[in-house]
Amino acid sequence: MTYEQVKSLKSEDFKRLCGVRPDTFNEMLEVVRSLHRTKQKTGRPGKLSLEDQLLMTLEYWREYRTYFHIG
């Protein structure tokens, strides 16, 4: 799912998906944007937007299971 598809979800559904509320997500996005502006551009440009990158990271952290949990 992309951020464009997810941003219209209700607050509780958004939190269930990625673990944070939409207002917290927007605050995190502003921090990422400010760091991205100061970052030196090297290598190949990313295909995903910053919103999608942050959403994917939060979804991964929310669903990540260690071998301890699996065992």
Backbone as JSON Lines, residues from 0, in Angstrom:
{"i":0,"aa":"M","n":[0.83,-1.18,0.0],"ca":[0.0,0.0,0.0],"c":[0.87,1.23,0.0]}
{"i":1,"aa":"T","n":[0.44,2.22,-0.71],"ca":[1.17,3.48,-0.72],"c":[0.54,4.45,0.27]}
{"i":2,"aa":"Y","n":[1.25,5.53,0.53],"ca":[0.74,6.53,1.46],"c":[-0.54,7.17,0.92]}
{"i":3,"aa":"E","n":[-0.62,7.33,-0.38],"ca":[-1.82,7.91,-0.99],"c":[-3.05,7.06,-0.71]}
{"i":4,"aa":"Q","n":[-2.9,5.76,-0.66],"ca":[-4.01,4.87,-0.36],"c":[-4.34,4.85,1.13]}
{"i":5,"aa":"V","n":[-3.35,5.05,1.96],"ca":[-3.49,4.9,3.4],"c":[-3.93,6.19,4.08]}
{"i":6,"aa":"K","n":[-3.61,7.33,3.52],"ca":[-3.85,8.59,4.23],"c":[-5.33,8.89,4.43]}
{"i":7,"aa":"S","n":[-6.21,8.24,3.69],"ca":[-7.64,8.47,3.87],"c":[-8.28,7.55,4.9]}
{"i":8,"aa":"L","n":[-7.5,6.66,5.51],"ca":[-8.03,5.76,6.54],"c":[-8.39,6.53,7.8]}
{"i":9,"aa":"K","n":[-9.29,5.96,8.58],"ca":[-9.6,6.55,9.88],"c":[-8.36,6.45,10.77]}
{"i":10,"aa":"S","n":[-8.33,7.28,11.79],"ca":[-7.15,7.35,12.66],"c":[-6.83,6.0,13.3]}
{"i":11,"aa":"E","n":[-7.85,5.3,13.79],"ca":[-7.58,4.01,14.45],"c":[-7.14,2.94,13.46]}
{"i":12,"aa":"D","n":[-7.64,3.0,12.21],"ca":[-7.19,2.05,11.2],"c":[-5.75,2.33,10.77]}
{"i":13,"aa":"F","n":[-5.42,3.61,10.67],"ca":[-4.05,4.0,10.32],"c":[-3.09,3.51,11.4]}
{"i":14,"aa":"K","n":[-3.47,3.71,12.66],"ca":[-2.62,3.26,13.77],"c":[-2.48,1.74,13.77]}
{"i":15,"aa":"R","n":[-3.55,1.04,13.46],"ca":[-3.5,-0.42,13.42],"c":[-2.55,-0.91,12.33]}
{"i":16,"aa":"L","n":[-2.49,-0.17,11.23],"ca":[-1.63,-0.56,10.11],"c":[-0.15,-0.36,10.42]}
{"i":17,"aa":"C","n":[0.21,0.83,10.91],"ca":[1.64,1.12,11.05],"c":[2.1,1.41,12.48]}
{"i":18,"aa":"G","n":[1.17,1.46,13.44],"ca":[1.58,1.59,14.83],"c":[1.64,2.99,15.38]}
{"i":19,"aa":"V","n":[1.4,4.0,14.56],"ca":[1.39,5.39,15.04],"c":[0.15,6.09,14.49]}
{"i":20,"aa":"R","n":[-0.25,7.15,15.17],"ca":[-1.39,7.93,14.7],"c":[-0.96,8.82,13.52]}
{"i":21,"aa":"P","n":[-1.92,9.26,12.7],"ca":[-1.56,10.09,11.54],"c":[-0.83,11.38,11.91]}
{"i":22,"aa":"D","n":[-1.18,12.02,13.03],"ca":[-0.48,13.25,13.41],"c":[0.96,12.96,13.82]}
{"i":23,"aa":"T","n":[1.2,11.82,14.46],"ca":[2.56,11.42,14.8],"c":[3.34,11.09,13.54]}
{"i":24,"aa":"F","n":[2.68,10.43,12.6],"ca":[3.31,10.13,11.31],"c":[3.75,11.41,10.61]}
{"i":25,"aa":"N","n":[2.89,12.42,10.61],"ca":[3.23,13.69,9.96],"c":[4.39,14.4,10.65]}
{"i":26,"aa":"E","n":[4.46,14.31,11.97],"ca":[5.59,14.88,12.69],"c":[6.88,14.15,12.33]}
{"i":27,"aa":"M","n":[6.8,12.82,12.27],"ca":[7.98,12.03,11.89],"c":[8.41,12.37,10.46]}
{"i":28,"aa":"L","n":[7.43,12.57,9.59],"ca":[7.72,12.9,8.2],"c":[8.44,14.24,8.08]}
{"i":29,"aa":"E","n":[8.06,15.22,8.9],"ca":[8.74,16.52,8.88],"c":[10.19,16.39,9.32]}
{"i":30,"aa":"V","n":[10.46,15.55,10.31],"ca":[11.84,15.32,10.75],"c":[12.64,14.66,9.63]}
{"i":31,"aa":"V","n":[12.05,13.66,8.98],"ca":[12.74,12.98,7.88],"c":[12.99,13.94,6.73]}
{"i":32,"aa":"R","n":[12.02,14.79,6.43],"ca":[12.2,15.77,5.34],"c":[13.33,16.74,5.65]}
{"i":33,"aa":"S","n":[13.4,17.21,6.89],"ca":[14.45,18.17,7.24],"c":[15.83,17.52,7.14]}
{"i":34,"aa":"L","n":[15.94,16.26,7.54],"ca":[17.21,15.55,7.42],"c":[17.54,15.24,5.96]}
{"i":35,"aa":"H","n":[16.51,14.96,5.18],"ca":[16.71,14.64,3.76],"c":[17.23,15.86,2.99]}
{"i":36,"aa":"R","n":[16.78,17.06,3.38],"ca":[17.24,18.28,2.71],"c":[18.73,18.52,2.93]}
{"i":37,"aa":"T","n":[19.22,18.16,4.11],"ca":[20.62,18.43,4.43],"c":[21.55,17.29,4.01]}
{"i":38,"aa":"K","n":[20.97,16.17,3.59],"ca":[21.77,15.0,3.21],"c":[22.46,15.25,1.87]}
{"i":39,"aa":"Q","n":[23.7,14.81,1.78],"ca":[24.43,14.92,0.53],"c":[23.91,13.86,-0.44]}
{"i":40,"aa":"K","n":[23.57,14.27,-1.64],"ca":[22.98,13.37,-2.62],"c":[24.06,12.55,-3.31]}
{"i":41,"aa":"T","n":[24.13,11.27,-3.01],"ca":[25.05,10.37,-3.69],"c":[24.3,9.14,-4.12]}
{"i":42,"aa":"G","n":[24.74,8.53,-5.17],"ca":[24.11,7.3,-5.63],"c":[22.86,7.54,-6.43]}
{"i":43,"aa":"R","n":[22.15,6.5,-6.6],"ca":[20.95,6.51,-7.41],"c":[19.77,7.09,-6.63]}
{"i":44,"aa":"P","n":[18.95,7.91,-7.25],"ca":[17.79,8.45,-6.53],"c":[16.77,7.36,-6.22]}
{"i":45,"aa":"G","n":[16.1,7.5,-5.1],"ca":[15.1,6.51,-4.7],"c":[13.85,6.6,-5.55]}
{"i":46,"aa":"K","n":[13.17,5.47,-5.71],"ca":[11.93,5.45,-6.47],"c":[10.72,5.76,-5.6]}
{"i":47,"aa":"L","n":[10.83,5.48,-4.32],"ca":[9.72,5.73,-3.42],"c":[9.79,7.12,-2.83]}
{"i":48,"aa":"S","n":[8.65,7.72,-2.58],"ca":[8.61,9.01,-1.93],"c":[8.99,8.85,-0.46]}
{"i":49,"aa":"L","n":[9.3,9.95,0.2],"ca":[9.65,9.88,1.62],"c":[8.49,9.35,2.44]}
{"i":50,"aa":"E","n":[7.26,9.7,2.06],"ca":[6.09,9.2,2.77],"c":[6.02,7.67,2.68]}
{"i":51,"aa":"D","n":[6.23,7.14,1.47],"ca":[6.18,5.69,1.29],"c":[7.32,4.99,2.0]}
{"i":52,"aa":"Q","n":[8.5,5.61,2.01],"ca":[9.64,5.01,2.71],"c":[9.37,4.93,4.21]}
{"i":53,"aa":"L","n":[8.84,6.0,4.78],"ca":[8.53,6.01,6.21],"c":[7.43,5.01,6.53]}
{"i":54,"aa":"L","n":[6.4,4.96,5.71],"ca":[5.3,4.02,5.93],"c":[5.79,2.58,5.87]}
{"i":55,"aa":"M","n":[6.63,2.27,4.9],"ca":[7.16,0.92,4.77],"c":[8.02,0.55,5.98]}
{"i":56,"aa":"T","n":[8.82,1.49,6.46],"ca":[9.65,1.24,7.63],"c":[8.8,0.97,8.87]}
{"i":57,"aa":"L","n":[7.77,1.78,9.08],"ca":[6.91,1.59,10.24],"c":[6.14,0.28,10.16]}
{"i":58,"aa":"E","n":[5.68,-0.08,8.97],"ca":[4.98,-1.36,8.81],"c":[5.92,-2.52,9.09]}
{"i":59,"aa":"Y","n":[7.16,-2.41,8.64],"ca":[8.14,-3.47,8.88],"c":[8.4,-3.62,10.37]}
{"i":60,"aa":"W","n":[8.63,-2.5,11.05],"ca":[8.89,-2.56,12.49],"c":[7.69,-3.1,13.25]}
{"i":61,"aa":"R","n":[6.5,-2.79,12.78],"ca":[5.29,-3.27,13.46],"c":[5.13,-4.77,13.3]}
{"i":62,"aa":"E","n":[5.47,-5.31,12.15],"ca":[5.25,-6.72,11.86],"c":[6.47,-7.6,12.08]}
{"i":63,"aa":"Y","n":[7.61,-7.02,12.4],"ca":[8.85,-7.77,12.52],"c":[8.79,-8.74,13.69]}
{"i":64,"aa":"R","n":[9.11,-9.96,13.42],"ca":[9.17,-10.97,14.47],"c":[10.58,-11.56,14.52]}
{"i":65,"aa":"T","n":[11.11,-11.66,15.71],"ca":[12.42,-12.26,15.88],"c":[12.26,-13.77,16.01]}
{"i":66,"aa":"Y","n":[13.34,-14.48,15.91],"ca":[13.3,-15.93,16.09],"c":[12.84,-16.3,17.51]}
{"i":67,"aa":"F","n":[13.1,-15.41,18.46],"ca":[12.64,-15.66,19.82],"c":[11.11,-15.73,19.87]}
{"i":68,"aa":"H","n":[10.44,-14.8,19.17],"ca":[8.98,-14.81,19.13],"c":[8.45,-16.0,18.35]}
{"i":69,"aa":"I","n":[9.1,-16.36,17.27],"ca":[8.63,-17.46,16.44],"c":[8.77,-18.79,17.19]}
{"i":70,"aa":"G","n":[9.9,-18.93,17.92],"ca":[10.15,-20.17,18.66],"c":[9.2,-20.3,19.8]}
